[in-house]
Amino acid sequence: MNAKTHANLFAALRAGFPADLDRIAVETDTGLCYSWRDLDRASAMIANLLKALDLEEGARIAVQVEKSVEAMILYLATLRAGYVFLPLNTAYRSAEMSYFIGNAEPAVVVCSSANAPWLAPIATAAGTPHVFTLDGDRTGTLLEVASRCSDRHEIAHKNDDDLAAIIYTSGTTGRSKGAMLTHRNLLSNAEVLKDYWGWRSEAEGGDVLIHALPIFHVHGLFVAIHGALLNGSRMIWLDRFDPKRVVDRLPEASVFMGVPTLYGRMLAEPGLTRKACANMRLFISGSAPLLIETFNEWRERTGHTILERYGMSETAMLTSNPYNPVQGERRGGTVGFPLPGVQLRVRSDAGEDCTTDEIGHIEVDGPNVFAGYWRMPEKTKEEFTADGYFRTGDVGKIDGLGYVTIVGRSKDLIISGGYNVYPAEIEGYINEMAGVAESAIVGVPHADFGEVGVAIVIAKAGATLDAEAILVELKAKLANFKIPKRCFVVAELPRNAMGKVQKALLREQHQALFANP
Ligand code: MLC
Ligand code: AMP
């Protein structure tokens, strides 16, 4: 394999497959087994299907399908064929999908057959020439056509800086932005994590990962899948997170990755005991802050210390608590140290380096930092400093030992159960409703989701608004996780002297709404 071919992330993942391709690579929770040979052949067949479409260089393959092993294989096939994978949350509705498809102009859209009746016309209207279906039960036109393709495929030649994926991440103002990730971004991060988290080789007993996260975001798609494939490790695959099923499978596994909500829900399972976790090597948490109470309770119940790490769609993983005790202890409430190769600094509003423990803006650089926002050069420029650091929008500090702690965000963002919800987007929809003068969405603590949105709405003079009706109208337009969990119609919003809505005050007012289960 020459150096150029190897720049294709798929080539590196493929090189991680074990020599014996007949061993089990993925076992679903329903008992289906896929060998490494199956992954190789099926990804070759779908890659050949894509190749036969004669797409232009850099063509986007937009995918909104239920989680399945075949959906993962479609991701691998896209890399293998040299195209750009564009995963989309299954909760997105037609207005959201219209925007993504219109903006990304994918050459191929793959969706569920249930969504095809409304999604295919959106794709056609946007000029997408190819629409396929793929369902969770291994049916759909994608697999029908692929079944007639050869299972031999030469991995497409890619350069380091060629795009591998676009991940849409909502903007604080305006519409979502597509973060462009290159083969180098993803591969460099995967290689660092393989080493840093001590993935065990076969000779050391190997690892088995329980995969229970969605595969349309960085955490489930990149961190989890790349980790297992690069190390040739088996995955126990759950199409959706079920805390009891995960706990039941722990004795057969050694690695688990989750957002804090998953850990909270697993703690409610009586089967979560030290004995059930005896074979486990590593529990990893990220995508949202892990409460220190969860961190402590987990240690008490299981004897394991959760390793918390921090990342973003634009950068993949940035920091991690240490795996190896020689590097230090895992500290609850912190996100650990910058990963090897990542430069992370904290800067004041004035752009000066902060001193130890001083709170400021987190800025990062490294081979993992994305290539920019899709077709948004101006927005991209704004998010980088003059010396090339990416402004994360997270606010934090670094202590004397080098541990990074995230204390807040300068971006107006709510992270709910590991999904990002942008108040500006929801406010925009509410403000367009009949009788609404203005609105504010704030994040408040929630025992299960960590944080959830609450809407505070003001009626136009003479209009009467019904809080429940506002939520019903929103539900018809937006992904379900974005819907505020409560809505209040009030007479006025608190403002500061400059006339700006004081969201901190609103947050304080409503902070006890969902604090207890
Ligand atoms: C579901 N609901 C949510 C929600 N998920 N509400 C707020 N926040 C969420 N995250 C609501 C639905 O709207 C619905 O309400 C009800 O809960 C049931 O929906 P469901 O789909 O059946 O929920 P469930 O399967 O229980 O899902 C919860 C969850 C899921 C925690 C398993 O949200 C999840 O998988 N989260 C992980 C997200 C993730 O992978 N993030 C990584 C991002 S990458 P109703 O009223 O409609 O019935 C990233 C970078 C990094 O951040 O560092 O990793
Ligand atoms: P996303 O855009 O979905 O990739 O979300 C990235 C954001 O998630 C980051 O900018 C952080 O605000 C947040 N995040 C990720 N990991 C952590 C963590 N361990 N603790 C706190 N926030 C986190």
Coordinates of N, CA, C and O in Angstrom, one line a residue, residues 414-494:
I414 N -27.4 25.1 24.5 CA -27.9 24.2 25.5 C -27.4 22.8 25.1 O -27.6 22.4 23.9
I415 N -26.8 22.0 26.0 CA -26.5 20.7 25.6 C -27.4 19.8 26.4 O -27.4 19.7 27.7
S416 N -28.3 19.1 25.7 CA -29.4 18.3 26.3 C -29.2 16.8 25.9 O -29.3 16.5 24.8
G417 N -28.9 16.0 26.9 CA -28.6 14.6 26.7 C -27.6 14.4 25.6 O -27.6 13.4 24.9
G418 N -26.6 15.3 25.5 CA -25.5 15.2 24.5 C -25.8 15.7 23.2 O -25.0 15.8 22.3
Y419 N -27.1 16.3 23.0 CA -27.4 16.9 21.7 C -27.3 18.4 21.9 O -27.8 18.9 23.0
N420 N -26.9 19.1 20.9 CA -26.8 20.6 21.0 C -28.1 21.2 20.5 O -28.7 20.9 19.5
V421 N -28.6 22.2 21.4 CA -29.8 22.9 21.0 C -29.4 24.4 21.1 O -28.9 24.9 22.1
Y422 N -29.7 25.1 19.9 CA -29.3 26.5 19.9 C -30.5 27.4 20.1 O -31.4 27.4 19.3
P423 N -30.6 28.1 21.2 CA -31.7 28.9 21.5 C -32.1 29.8 20.4 O -33.3 30.0 20.1
A424 N -31.1 30.4 19.6 CA -31.5 31.3 18.6 C -32.4 30.7 17.5 O -33.3 31.3 17.0
E425 N -32.1 29.4 17.2 CA -32.9 28.7 16.2 C -34.3 28.5 16.7 O -35.3 28.8 15.9
I426 N -34.5 28.1 17.9 CA -35.9 27.9 18.5 C -36.6 29.2 18.6 O -37.8 29.3 18.2
E427 N -35.9 30.2 19.1 CA -36.5 31.6 19.2 C -37.0 32.0 17.9 O -38.1 32.6 17.8
G428 N -36.2 31.8 16.8 CA -36.6 32.2 15.5 C -37.9 31.6 15.1 O -38.8 32.3 14.5
Y429 N -38.1 30.3 15.4 CA -39.4 29.7 15.0 C -40.5 30.2 15.8 O -41.6 30.5 15.3
I430 N -40.3 30.5 17.1 CA -41.4 31.0 18.0 C -41.8 32.4 17.6 O -43.0 32.7 17.5
N431 N -40.8 33.2 17.3 CA -41.0 34.6 16.9 C -41.9 34.7 15.7 O -42.5 35.8 15.5
E432 N -41.8 33.7 14.8 CA -42.6 33.8 13.6 C -44.1 33.4 13.8 O -44.9 33.6 12.9
M433 N -44.4 32.9 15.0 CA -45.8 32.4 15.2 C -46.7 33.6 15.4 O -46.3 34.7 15.9
A434 N -48.0 33.4 15.0 CA -49.0 34.5 15.1 C -49.1 34.9 16.6 O -49.2 34.1 17.5
G435 N -49.1 36.2 16.8 CA -49.4 36.7 18.1 C -48.1 36.8 19.0 O -48.2 37.3 20.1
V436 N -47.0 36.4 18.5 CA -45.8 36.4 19.4 C -45.0 37.7 19.1 O -44.7 38.0 17.9
A437 N -44.7 38.4 20.2 CA -43.8 39.6 20.1 C -42.4 39.2 20.1 O -41.6 39.6 19.3
E438 N -42.0 38.4 21.1 CA -40.6 37.9 21.2 C -40.5 36.7 22.1 O -41.5 36.4 22.9
S439 N -39.4 36.1 22.2 CA -39.2 34.9 23.0 C -37.7 34.8 23.5 O -36.9 35.4 22.8
A440 N -37.6 34.0 24.5 CA -36.2 33.7 25.0 C -36.2 32.2 25.4 O -37.1 31.7 26.0
I441 N -35.2 31.5 24.9 CA -35.0 30.1 25.4 C -33.8 30.1 26.3 O -32.7 30.6 25.9
V442 N -34.0 29.4 27.4 CA -32.8 29.3 28.3 C -32.7 27.8 28.7 O -33.7 27.1 28.7
G443 N -31.4 27.4 29.1 CA -31.2 26.1 29.5 C -31.3 26.0 31.0 O -30.7 26.9 31.7
V444 N -32.0 25.0 31.5 CA -32.0 24.8 33.0 C -31.6 23.4 33.3 O -31.7 22.5 32.5
P445 N -31.1 23.2 34.6 CA -30.7 21.8 34.9 C -31.8 20.8 34.8 O -33.0 21.1 35.1
H446 N -31.5 19.6 34.4 CA -32.4 18.5 34.3 C -31.8 17.2 34.8 O -30.7 16.9 34.4
A447 N -32.5 16.5 35.6 CA -31.9 15.3 36.3 C -31.5 14.3 35.3 O -30.5 13.6 35.5
D448 N -32.2 14.1 34.2 CA -31.9 13.1 33.2 C -31.0 13.6 32.1 O -29.9 13.1 31.8
F449 N -31.4 14.7 31.4 CA -30.7 15.2 30.2 C -29.6 16.2 30.6 O -29.0 16.7 29.7
G450 N -29.4 16.5 31.9 CA -28.3 17.4 32.2 C -28.8 18.8 32.2 O -28.7 19.6 33.1
E451 N -29.3 19.2 31.0 CA -29.8 20.5 30.8 C -31.0 20.4 29.8 O -30.9 19.6 28.9
V452 N -32.0 21.2 29.9 CA -33.1 21.2 28.9 C -33.5 22.7 28.6 O -33.3 23.6 29.5
G453 N -34.2 22.9 27.5 CA -34.6 24.3 27.2 C -36.0 24.6 27.8 O -36.8 23.7 27.9
V454 N -36.1 25.8 28.2 CA -37.4 26.4 28.6 C -37.7 27.6 27.8 O -36.8 28.4 27.6
A455 N -38.9 27.7 27.3 CA -39.3 28.9 26.5 C -40.0 29.9 27.3 O -41.0 29.6 28.1
I456 N -39.7 31.2 27.2 CA -40.4 32.3 27.8 C -40.8 33.2 26.7 O -40.0 33.7 25.9
V457 N -42.2 33.4 26.6 CA -42.7 34.0 25.4 C -43.6 35.3 25.8 O -44.3 35.2 26.8
I458 N -43.4 36.3 25.0 CA -44.2 37.5 25.2 C -45.2 37.6 24.0 O -44.8 37.5 22.8
A459 N -46.5 38.0 24.3 CA -47.5 38.1 23.3 C -47.4 39.6 22.7 O -47.0 40.5 23.4
K460 N -47.9 39.7 21.5 CA -48.0 41.0 20.9 C -49.2 41.7 21.6 O -50.1 41.0 22.1
A461 N -49.2 43.0 21.7 CA -50.3 43.8 22.3 C -51.6 43.3 21.8 O -51.8 43.2 20.5
G462 N -52.6 42.9 22.6 CA -53.9 42.5 22.2 C -54.0 41.0 21.9 O -55.1 40.5 21.7
A463 N -52.9 40.3 21.7 CA -52.9 38.9 21.4 C -52.9 38.0 22.6 O -52.4 38.4 23.7
T464 N -53.6 36.9 22.5 CA -53.6 35.9 23.6 C -52.8 34.7 23.1 O -53.1 34.2 22.0
L465 N -51.9 34.2 23.9 CA -51.1 33.0 23.5 C -51.3 31.9 24.5 O -51.5 32.0 25.7
D466 N -51.3 30.7 23.9 CA -51.4 29.5 24.7 C -50.0 28.7 24.7 O -49.6 28.3 23.6
A467 N -49.4 28.6 25.9 CA -48.1 28.0 26.0 C -48.0 26.6 25.4 O -47.1 26.3 24.6
E468 N -49.0 25.8 25.7 CA -49.0 24.4 25.1 C -49.1 24.4 23.6 O -48.5 23.6 22.9
A469 N -50.0 25.3 23.1 CA -50.1 25.4 21.6 C -48.8 25.8 20.9 O -48.5 25.3 19.8
I470 N -48.0 26.6 21.6 CA -46.7 27.0 21.0 C -45.8 25.8 20.9 O -45.2 25.5 19.9
L471 N -45.8 24.9 21.9 CA -45.0 23.7 21.9 C -45.5 22.7 20.8 O -44.7 22.1 20.1
V472 N -46.8 22.6 20.7 CA -47.4 21.7 19.7 C -46.9 22.2 18.3 O -46.5 21.4 17.4
E473 N -47.0 23.5 18.1 CA -46.6 24.1 16.7 C -45.1 23.8 16.5 O -44.8 23.5 15.3
L474 N -44.3 24.0 17.5 CA -42.9 23.7 17.3 C -42.6 22.3 17.0 O -41.8 22.0 16.1
K475 N -43.4 21.4 17.7 CA -43.1 19.9 17.4 C -43.4 19.5 16.0 O -42.8 18.6 15.5
A476 N -44.3 20.3 15.3 CA -44.5 20.0 13.9 C -43.4 20.4 13.0 O -43.3 19.9 11.8
K477 N -42.5 21.2 13.5 CA -41.5 21.8 12.6 C -40.0 21.3 13.0 O -39.2 21.4 12.1
L478 N -39.8 21.0 14.2 CA -38.4 20.8 14.6 C -38.2 19.4 15.2 O -39.1 18.7 15.7
A479 N -36.9 19.0 15.2 CA -36.5 17.7 15.8 C -37.0 17.7 17.3 O -36.9 18.7 18.0
N480 N -37.4 16.5 17.7 CA -38.1 16.4 19.1 C -37.2 16.9 20.2 O -37.6 17.5 21.2
F481 N -35.8 16.6 20.1 CA -35.0 16.9 21.3 C -34.8 18.4 21.4 O -34.3 18.9 22.5
K482 N -35.2 19.2 20.4 CA -35.0 20.7 20.4 C -36.2 21.3 21.1 O -36.2 22.6 21.4
I483 N -37.3 20.6 21.3 CA -38.5 21.2 21.8 C -38.4 21.5 23.3 O -38.0 20.7 24.1
P484 N -38.6 22.8 23.7 CA -38.4 23.2 25.1 C -39.3 22.3 25.9 O -40.4 21.9 25.5
K485 N -38.9 21.9 27.1 CA -39.6 21.0 28.0 C -40.8 21.8 28.7 O -41.7 21.2 29.2
R486 N -40.7 23.1 28.7 CA -41.8 23.9 29.2 C -41.9 25.2 28.5 O -40.9 25.7 28.0
C487 N -43.1 25.8 28.5 CA -43.2 27.1 27.9 C -44.0 28.0 28.8 O -45.0 27.6 29.4
F488 N -43.6 29.2 29.0 CA -44.3 30.2 29.8 C -44.6 31.4 29.0 O -43.7 31.9 28.3
V489 N -45.9 31.9 29.1 CA -46.2 33.1 28.4 C -46.2 34.2 29.5 O -46.9 34.0 30.5
V490 N -45.4 35.2 29.4 CA -45.3 36.2 30.5 C -45.4 37.6 29.9 O -45.5 37.8 28.7
A491 N -45.5 38.6 30.8 CA -45.8 40.0 30.4 C -44.5 40.6 29.8 O -44.6 41.4 28.8
E492 N -43.4 40.4 30.4 CA -42.2 41.0 29.9 C -40.9 40.2 30.2 O -40.9 39.4 31.1
L493 N -39.9 40.5 29.4 CA -38.6 39.8 29.7 C -37.7 40.7 30.5 O -37.7 42.0 30.2
P494 N -36.9 40.2 31.4 CA -36.0 41.1 32.1 C -34.8 41.6 31.2 O -34.3 40.8 30.4

